[in-house]
Tab-separated table of C-alpha atoms and ligand atoms in Angstrom:
chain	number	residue	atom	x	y	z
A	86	UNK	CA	109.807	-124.932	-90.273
A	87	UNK	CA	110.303	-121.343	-90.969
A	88	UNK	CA	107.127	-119.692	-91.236
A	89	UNK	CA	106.257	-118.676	-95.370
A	90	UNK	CA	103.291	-116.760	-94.572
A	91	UNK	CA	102.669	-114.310	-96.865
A	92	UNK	CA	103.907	-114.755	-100.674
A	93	UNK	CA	103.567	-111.548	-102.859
A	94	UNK	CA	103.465	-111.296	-106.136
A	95	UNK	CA	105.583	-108.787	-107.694
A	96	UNK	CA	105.228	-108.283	-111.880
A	97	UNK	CA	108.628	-109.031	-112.881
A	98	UNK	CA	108.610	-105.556	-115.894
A	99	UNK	CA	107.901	-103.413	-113.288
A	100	UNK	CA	110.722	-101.188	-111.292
A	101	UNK	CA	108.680	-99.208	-109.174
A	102	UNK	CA	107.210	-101.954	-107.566
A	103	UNK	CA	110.466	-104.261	-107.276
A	104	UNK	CA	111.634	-101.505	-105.380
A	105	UNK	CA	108.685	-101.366	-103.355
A	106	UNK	CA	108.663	-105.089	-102.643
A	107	UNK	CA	112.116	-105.559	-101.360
A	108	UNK	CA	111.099	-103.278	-98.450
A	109	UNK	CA	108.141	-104.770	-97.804
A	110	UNK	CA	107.634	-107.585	-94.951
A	111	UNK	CA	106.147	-110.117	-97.001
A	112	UNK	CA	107.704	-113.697	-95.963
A	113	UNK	CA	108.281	-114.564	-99.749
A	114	UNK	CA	108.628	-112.421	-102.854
A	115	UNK	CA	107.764	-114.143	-105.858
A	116	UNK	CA	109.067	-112.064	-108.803
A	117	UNK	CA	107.052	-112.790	-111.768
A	118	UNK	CA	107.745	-113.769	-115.171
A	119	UNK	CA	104.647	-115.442	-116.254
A	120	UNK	CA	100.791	-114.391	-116.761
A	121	UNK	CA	101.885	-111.553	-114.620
A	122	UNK	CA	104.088	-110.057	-117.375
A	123	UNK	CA	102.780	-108.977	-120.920
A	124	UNK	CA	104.557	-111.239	-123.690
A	125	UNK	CA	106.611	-107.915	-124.728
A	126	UNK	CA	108.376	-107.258	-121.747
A	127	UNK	CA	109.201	-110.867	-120.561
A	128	UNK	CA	113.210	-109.899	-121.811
A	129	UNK	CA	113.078	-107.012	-119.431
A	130	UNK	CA	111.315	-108.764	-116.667
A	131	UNK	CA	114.377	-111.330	-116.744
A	132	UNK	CA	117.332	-108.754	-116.212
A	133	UNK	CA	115.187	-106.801	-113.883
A	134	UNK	CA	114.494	-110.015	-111.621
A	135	UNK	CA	117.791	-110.600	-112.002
A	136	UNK	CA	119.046	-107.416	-110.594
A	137	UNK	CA	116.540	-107.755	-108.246
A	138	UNK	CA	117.806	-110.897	-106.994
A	139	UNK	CA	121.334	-109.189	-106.623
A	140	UNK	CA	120.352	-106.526	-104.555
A	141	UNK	CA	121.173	-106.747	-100.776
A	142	UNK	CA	117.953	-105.003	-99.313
A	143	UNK	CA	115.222	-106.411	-97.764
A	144	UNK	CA	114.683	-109.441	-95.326
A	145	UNK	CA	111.889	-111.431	-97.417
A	146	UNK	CA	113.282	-114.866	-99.306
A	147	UNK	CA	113.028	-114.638	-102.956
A	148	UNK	CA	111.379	-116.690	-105.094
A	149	UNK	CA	110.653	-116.528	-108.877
A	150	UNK	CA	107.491	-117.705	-111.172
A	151	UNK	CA	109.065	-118.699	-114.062
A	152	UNK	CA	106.988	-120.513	-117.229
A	153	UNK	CA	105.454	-123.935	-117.058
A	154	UNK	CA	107.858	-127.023	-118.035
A	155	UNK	CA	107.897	-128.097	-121.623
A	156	UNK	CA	107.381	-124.037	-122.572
A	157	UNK	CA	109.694	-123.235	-124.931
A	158	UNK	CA	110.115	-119.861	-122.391
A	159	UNK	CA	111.046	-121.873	-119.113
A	160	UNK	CA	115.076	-122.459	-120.784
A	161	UNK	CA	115.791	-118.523	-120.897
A	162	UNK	CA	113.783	-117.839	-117.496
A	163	UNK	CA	116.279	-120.375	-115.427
A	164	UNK	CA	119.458	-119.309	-117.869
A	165	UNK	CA	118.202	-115.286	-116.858
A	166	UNK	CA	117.626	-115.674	-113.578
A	167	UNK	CA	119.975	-118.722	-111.488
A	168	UNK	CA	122.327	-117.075	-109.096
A	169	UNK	CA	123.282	-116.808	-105.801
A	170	UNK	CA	120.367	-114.541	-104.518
A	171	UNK	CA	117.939	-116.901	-105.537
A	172	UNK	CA	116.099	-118.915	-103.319
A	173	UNK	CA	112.881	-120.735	-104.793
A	174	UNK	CA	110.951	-120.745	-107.775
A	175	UNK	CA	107.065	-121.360	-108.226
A	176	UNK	CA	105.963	-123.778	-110.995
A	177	UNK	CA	102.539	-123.085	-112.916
A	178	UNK	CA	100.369	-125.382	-113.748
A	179	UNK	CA	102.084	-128.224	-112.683
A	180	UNK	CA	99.685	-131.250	-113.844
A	181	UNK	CA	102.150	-133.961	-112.341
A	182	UNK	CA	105.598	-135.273	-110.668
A	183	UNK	CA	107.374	-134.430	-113.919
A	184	UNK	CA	107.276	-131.052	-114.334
A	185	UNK	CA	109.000	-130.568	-111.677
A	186	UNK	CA	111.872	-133.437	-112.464
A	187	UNK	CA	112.468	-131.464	-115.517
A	188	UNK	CA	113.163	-128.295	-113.360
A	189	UNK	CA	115.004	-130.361	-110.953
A	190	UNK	CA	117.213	-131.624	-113.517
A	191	UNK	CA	118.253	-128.367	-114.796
A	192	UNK	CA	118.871	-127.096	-111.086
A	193	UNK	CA	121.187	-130.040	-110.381
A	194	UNK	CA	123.246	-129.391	-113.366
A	195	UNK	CA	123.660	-125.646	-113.152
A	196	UNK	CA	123.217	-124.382	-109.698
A	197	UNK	CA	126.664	-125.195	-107.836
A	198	UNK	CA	128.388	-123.314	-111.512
A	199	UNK	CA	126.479	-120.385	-111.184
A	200	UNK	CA	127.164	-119.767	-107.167
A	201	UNK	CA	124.252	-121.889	-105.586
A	202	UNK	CA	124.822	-124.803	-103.157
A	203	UNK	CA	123.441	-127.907	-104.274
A	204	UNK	CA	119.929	-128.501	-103.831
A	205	UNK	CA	119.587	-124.826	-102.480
A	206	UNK	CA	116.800	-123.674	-104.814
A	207	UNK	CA	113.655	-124.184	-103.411
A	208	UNK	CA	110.447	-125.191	-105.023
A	209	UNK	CA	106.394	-123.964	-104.968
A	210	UNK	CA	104.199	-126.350	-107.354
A	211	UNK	CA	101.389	-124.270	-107.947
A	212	UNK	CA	98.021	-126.887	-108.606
A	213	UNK	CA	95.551	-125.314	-110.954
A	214	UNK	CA	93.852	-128.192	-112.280
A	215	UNK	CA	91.804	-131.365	-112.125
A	216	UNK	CA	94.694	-133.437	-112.954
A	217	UNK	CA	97.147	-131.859	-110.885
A	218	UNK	CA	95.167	-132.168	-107.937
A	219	UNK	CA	94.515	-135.764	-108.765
A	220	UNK	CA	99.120	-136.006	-109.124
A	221	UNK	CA	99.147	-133.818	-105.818
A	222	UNK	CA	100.460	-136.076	-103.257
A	223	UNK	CA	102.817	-138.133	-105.590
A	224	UNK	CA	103.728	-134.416	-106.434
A	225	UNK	CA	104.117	-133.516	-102.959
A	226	UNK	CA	106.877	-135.839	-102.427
A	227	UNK	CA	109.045	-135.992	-105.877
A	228	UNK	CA	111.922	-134.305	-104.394
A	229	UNK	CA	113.066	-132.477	-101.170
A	230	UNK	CA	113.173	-128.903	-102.535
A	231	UNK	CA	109.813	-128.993	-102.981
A	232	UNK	CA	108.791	-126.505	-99.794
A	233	UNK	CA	105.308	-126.521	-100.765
A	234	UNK	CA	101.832	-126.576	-102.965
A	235	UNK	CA	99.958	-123.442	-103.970
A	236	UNK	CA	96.651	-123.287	-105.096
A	237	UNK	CA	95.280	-121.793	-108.390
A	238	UNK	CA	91.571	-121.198	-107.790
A	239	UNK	CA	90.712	-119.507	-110.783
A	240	UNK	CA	92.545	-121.386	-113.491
A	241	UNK	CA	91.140	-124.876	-111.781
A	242	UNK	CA	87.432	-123.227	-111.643
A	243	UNK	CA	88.324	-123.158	-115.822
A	244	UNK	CA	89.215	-126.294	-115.650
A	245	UNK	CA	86.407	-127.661	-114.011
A	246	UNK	CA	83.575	-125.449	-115.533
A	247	UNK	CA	82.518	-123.944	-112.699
A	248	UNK	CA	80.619	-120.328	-112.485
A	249	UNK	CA	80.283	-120.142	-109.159
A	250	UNK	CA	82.714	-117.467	-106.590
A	251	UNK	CA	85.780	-119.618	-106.518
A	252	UNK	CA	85.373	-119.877	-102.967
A	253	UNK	CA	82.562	-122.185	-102.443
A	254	UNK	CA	81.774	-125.868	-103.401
A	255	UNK	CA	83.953	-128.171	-105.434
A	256	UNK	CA	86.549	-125.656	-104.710
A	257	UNK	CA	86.346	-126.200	-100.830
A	258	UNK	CA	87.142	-129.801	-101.695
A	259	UNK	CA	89.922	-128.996	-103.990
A	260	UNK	CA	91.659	-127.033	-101.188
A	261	UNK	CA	91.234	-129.454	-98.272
A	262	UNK	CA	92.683	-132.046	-100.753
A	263	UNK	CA	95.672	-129.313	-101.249
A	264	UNK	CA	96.075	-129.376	-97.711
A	265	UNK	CA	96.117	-133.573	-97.044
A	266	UNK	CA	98.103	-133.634	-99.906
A	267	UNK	CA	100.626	-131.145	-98.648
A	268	UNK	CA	100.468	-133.001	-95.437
A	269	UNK	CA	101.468	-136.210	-96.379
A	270	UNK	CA	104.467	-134.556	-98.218
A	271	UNK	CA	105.688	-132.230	-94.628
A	272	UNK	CA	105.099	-129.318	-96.767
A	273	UNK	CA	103.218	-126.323	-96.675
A	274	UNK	CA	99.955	-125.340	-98.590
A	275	UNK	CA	99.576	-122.085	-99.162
A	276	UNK	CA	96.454	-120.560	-100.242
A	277	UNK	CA	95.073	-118.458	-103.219
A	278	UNK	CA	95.303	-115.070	-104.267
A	279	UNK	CA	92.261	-112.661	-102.663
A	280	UNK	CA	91.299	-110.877	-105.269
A	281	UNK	CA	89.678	-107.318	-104.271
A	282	UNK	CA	92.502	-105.101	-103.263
A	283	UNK	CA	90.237	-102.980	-101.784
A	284	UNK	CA	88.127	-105.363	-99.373
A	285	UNK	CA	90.788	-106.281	-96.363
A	286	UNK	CA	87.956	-108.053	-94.594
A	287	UNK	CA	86.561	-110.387	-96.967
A	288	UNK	CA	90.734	-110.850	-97.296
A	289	UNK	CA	90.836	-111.725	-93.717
A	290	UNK	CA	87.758	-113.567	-93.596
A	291	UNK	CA	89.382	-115.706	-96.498
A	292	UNK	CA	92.581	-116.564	-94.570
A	293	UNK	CA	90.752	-117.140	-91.459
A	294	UNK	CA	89.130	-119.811	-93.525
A	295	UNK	CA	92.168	-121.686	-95.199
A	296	UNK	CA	94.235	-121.484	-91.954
A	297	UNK	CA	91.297	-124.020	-90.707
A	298	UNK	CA	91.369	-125.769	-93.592
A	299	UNK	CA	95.074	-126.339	-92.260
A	300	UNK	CA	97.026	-124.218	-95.566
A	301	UNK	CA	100.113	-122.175	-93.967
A	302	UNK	CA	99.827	-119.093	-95.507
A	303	UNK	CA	98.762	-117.429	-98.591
A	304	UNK	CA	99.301	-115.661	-102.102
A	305	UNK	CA	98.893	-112.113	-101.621
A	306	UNK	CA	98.999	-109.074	-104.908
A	307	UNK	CA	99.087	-105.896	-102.724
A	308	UNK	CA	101.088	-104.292	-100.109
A	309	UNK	CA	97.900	-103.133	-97.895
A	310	UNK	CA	97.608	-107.346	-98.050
A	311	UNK	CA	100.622	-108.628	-96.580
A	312	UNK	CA	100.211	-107.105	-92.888
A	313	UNK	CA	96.567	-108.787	-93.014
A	314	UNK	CA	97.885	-112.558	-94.533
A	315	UNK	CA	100.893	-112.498	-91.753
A	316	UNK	CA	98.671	-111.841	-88.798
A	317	UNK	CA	95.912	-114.173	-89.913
A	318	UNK	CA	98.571	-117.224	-90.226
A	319	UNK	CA	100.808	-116.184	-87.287
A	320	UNK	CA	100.777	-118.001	-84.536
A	321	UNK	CA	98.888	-115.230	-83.168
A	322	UNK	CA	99.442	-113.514	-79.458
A	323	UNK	CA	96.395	-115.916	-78.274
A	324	UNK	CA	97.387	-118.886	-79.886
A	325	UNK	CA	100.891	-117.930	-77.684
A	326	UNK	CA	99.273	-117.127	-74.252
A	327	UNK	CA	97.734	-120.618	-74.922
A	328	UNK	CA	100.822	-122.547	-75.946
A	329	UNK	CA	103.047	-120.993	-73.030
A	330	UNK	CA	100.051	-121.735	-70.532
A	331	UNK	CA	99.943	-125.721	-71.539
A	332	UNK	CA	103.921	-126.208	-71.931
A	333	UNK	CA	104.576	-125.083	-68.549
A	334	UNK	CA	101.610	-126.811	-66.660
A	335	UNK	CA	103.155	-129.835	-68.186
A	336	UNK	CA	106.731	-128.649	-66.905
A	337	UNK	CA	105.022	-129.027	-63.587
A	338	UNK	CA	103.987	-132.475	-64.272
A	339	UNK	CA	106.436	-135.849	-63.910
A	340	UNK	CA	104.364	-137.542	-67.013
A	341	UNK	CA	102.856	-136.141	-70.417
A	342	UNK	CA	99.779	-138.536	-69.857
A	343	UNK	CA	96.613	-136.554	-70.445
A	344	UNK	CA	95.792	-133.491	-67.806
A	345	UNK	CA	93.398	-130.306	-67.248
A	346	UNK	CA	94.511	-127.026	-68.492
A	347	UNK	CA	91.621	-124.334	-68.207
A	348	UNK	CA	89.298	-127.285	-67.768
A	349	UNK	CA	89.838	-129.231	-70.871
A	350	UNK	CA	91.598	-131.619	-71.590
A	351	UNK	CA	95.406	-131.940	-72.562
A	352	UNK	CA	97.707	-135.084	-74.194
A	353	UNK	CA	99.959	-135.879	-76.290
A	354	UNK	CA	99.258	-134.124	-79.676
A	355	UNK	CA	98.095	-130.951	-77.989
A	356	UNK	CA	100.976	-130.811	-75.918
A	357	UNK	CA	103.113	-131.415	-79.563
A	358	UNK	CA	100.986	-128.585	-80.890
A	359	UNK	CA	101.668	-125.950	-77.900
A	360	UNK	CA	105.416	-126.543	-78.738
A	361	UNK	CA	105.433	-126.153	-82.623
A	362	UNK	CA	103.819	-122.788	-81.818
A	363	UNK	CA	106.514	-121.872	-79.057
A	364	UNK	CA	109.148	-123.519	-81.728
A	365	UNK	CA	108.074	-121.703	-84.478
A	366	UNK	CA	107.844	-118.228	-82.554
A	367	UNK	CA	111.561	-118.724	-81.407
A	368	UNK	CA	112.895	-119.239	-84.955
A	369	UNK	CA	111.116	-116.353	-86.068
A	370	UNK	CA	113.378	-114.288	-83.288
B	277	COA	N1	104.307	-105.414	-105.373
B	277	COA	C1	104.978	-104.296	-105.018
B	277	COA	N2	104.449	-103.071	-105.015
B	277	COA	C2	103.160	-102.974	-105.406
B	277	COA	C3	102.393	-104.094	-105.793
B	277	COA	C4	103.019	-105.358	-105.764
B	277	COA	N3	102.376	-106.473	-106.123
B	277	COA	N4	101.152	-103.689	-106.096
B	277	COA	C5	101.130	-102.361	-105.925
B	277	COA	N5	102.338	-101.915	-105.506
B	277	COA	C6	102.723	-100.551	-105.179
B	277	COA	C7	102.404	-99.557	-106.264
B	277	COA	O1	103.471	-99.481	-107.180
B	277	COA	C8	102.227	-98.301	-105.488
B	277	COA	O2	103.501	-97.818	-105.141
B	277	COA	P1	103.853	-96.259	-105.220
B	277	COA	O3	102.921	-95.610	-104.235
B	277	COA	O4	105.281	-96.187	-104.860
B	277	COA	O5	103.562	-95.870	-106.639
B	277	COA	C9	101.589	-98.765	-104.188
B	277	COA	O6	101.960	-100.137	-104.060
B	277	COA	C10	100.098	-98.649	-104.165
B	277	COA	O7	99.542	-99.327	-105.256
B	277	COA	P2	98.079	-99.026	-105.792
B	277	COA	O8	98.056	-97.711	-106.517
B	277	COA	O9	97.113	-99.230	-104.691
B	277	COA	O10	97.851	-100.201	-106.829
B	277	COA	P3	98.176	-100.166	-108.377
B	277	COA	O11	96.943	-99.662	-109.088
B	277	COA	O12	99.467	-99.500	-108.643
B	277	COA	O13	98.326	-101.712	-108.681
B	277	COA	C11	97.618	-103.942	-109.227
B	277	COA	C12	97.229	-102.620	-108.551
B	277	COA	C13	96.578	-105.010	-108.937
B	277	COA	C14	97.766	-103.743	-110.732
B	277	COA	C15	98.996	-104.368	-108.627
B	277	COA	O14	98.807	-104.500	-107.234
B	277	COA	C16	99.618	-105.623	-109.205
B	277	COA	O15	100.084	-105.625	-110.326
B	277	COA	N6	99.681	-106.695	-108.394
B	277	COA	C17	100.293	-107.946	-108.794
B	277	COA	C18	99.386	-108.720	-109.731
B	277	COA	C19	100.007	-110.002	-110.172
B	277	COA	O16	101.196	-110.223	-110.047
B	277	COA	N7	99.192	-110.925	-110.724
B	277	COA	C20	99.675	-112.191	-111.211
B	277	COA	C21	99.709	-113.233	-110.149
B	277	COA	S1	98.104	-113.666	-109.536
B	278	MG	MG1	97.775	-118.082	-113.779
């Protein structure tokens, strides 16, 4: 799996920071066209994303959030914005395995006619409520462009009632059952947005968190947060020295039944584990 670490947002009506963003080493743009964009500039936002998408700089994929399904705004979004450079989209407030049939539909009749191979659109379902958290794994596994689930902390905090810091309580269990969920589908969770621009460590802190909760990476809103989010998901250099240090005592070994490495134990998932990492750091080049 190619790693999808860090996902920035980038408000779809404004240039300057298009331009900004496709030189940028975020893993995934996500051009917005939704809350992100003030009802009087959504026309705008579509023919800049769409330039956007045509542009040939930058190495980050390119998604787009486009409007929930069944909004009467979702038809022009996909007629503005399908074309070649396109590479995902993230759903809002999905609540269930049908909103994102109806956006599968619409890919499978229009992408090959406007320049896309079939099936080539990827797709983020972004769970931001009690219900769609309830849907998540059937949601999980509706269709094989889905790449992944994203949490929306603040809009399932609504949902639910709650005053608290979306960060603590119910919300803990709402992102480990992201995670399973995500899990039993092979696809990524990726984490909430942080916030506080300003506060990189309470930003780190909070990926240091969801990476043990098991998400892959996370929604950032900032440059000065993307450098953070990729570092924090990595595999990091340690998490490396470790890997190589396991894979090649077992190299030295005739079986993969359990052995010591640094004086703790070793099998057969740990082993598996050491050579994801090593996997994963080769496809990144
Ligand atoms: N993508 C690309 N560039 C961005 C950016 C983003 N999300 N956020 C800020 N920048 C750029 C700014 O344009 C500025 O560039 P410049 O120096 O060339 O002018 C630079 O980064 C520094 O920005 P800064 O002045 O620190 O922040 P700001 O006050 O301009 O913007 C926010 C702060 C929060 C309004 C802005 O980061 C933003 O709109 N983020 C996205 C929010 C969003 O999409 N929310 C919906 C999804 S949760
Ligand atoms: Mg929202």
């Amino acid at each position: 799996m190619k790693s999808m670490r860090s996902w920035l947002f980038v408000p779809g009506h404004r240039q300057r920071m298009i331009d900004k963003a496709l030189g940028l080493p975020a893993d995934v743009l996500i051009f917005d066209l939704e809350d992100g964009v003030p009802e009087a500039e959504k026309g705008v936002a579509r023919s800049r994303v769409a330039a956007a998408l045509d542009s040939a700089r930058g190495g980050s994929r390119r998604f787009v959030r486009v409007h929930e399904a069944g909004s009467s705004e979702l038809d022009a979004d996909l007629q503005a914005i399908a074309r070649a450079g396109l590479q995902g989209l993230v759903l809002p407030k999905v609540q269930g395995p049908e909103d994102v049939l109806q956006v599968c539909r619409w890919l499978d009749r229009h992408e090959t006619r406007v320049g896309i191979p079939s099936g080539g659109v990827g797709l983020l379902a972004t769970i931001e409520s009690a219900r769609g958290l309830v849907q998540a794994p059937a949601i999980a596994s509706v269709t094989p462009r889905l790449v992944g689930l994203m949490f929306g902390a603040e809009d399932f905090a609504l949902d639910l009632g709650l005053f608290s810091h979306p960060g603590q309580g119910l919300v803990n269990y709402a992102r480990s059952a992201l995670t399973v969920a995500s899990a039993s589908g092979q696809i990524r969770a990726i984490d909430k947005v942080f916030t506080d621009i300003g506060d990189l460590d309470g930003l780190a802190a909070e990926a240091r968190r969801a990476r043990n909760l098991g998400f892959a990476g996370k929604a950032v809103i900032h440059p000065g947060q993307v450098g953070v989010v990729n570092e924090i998901f990595g595999p990091t250099e340690a998490e490396e020295r470790w890997a190589r240090r396991i894979v090649e005592a077992f190299e030295r070994r005739a079986d993969e039944g359990p052995a010591t490495v640094d004086g703790r134990m070793v099998d057969r998932p740990i082993l598996e584990r050491a050579r994801w990492i090593l996997d994963r750091l080769e496809e990144e080049g």
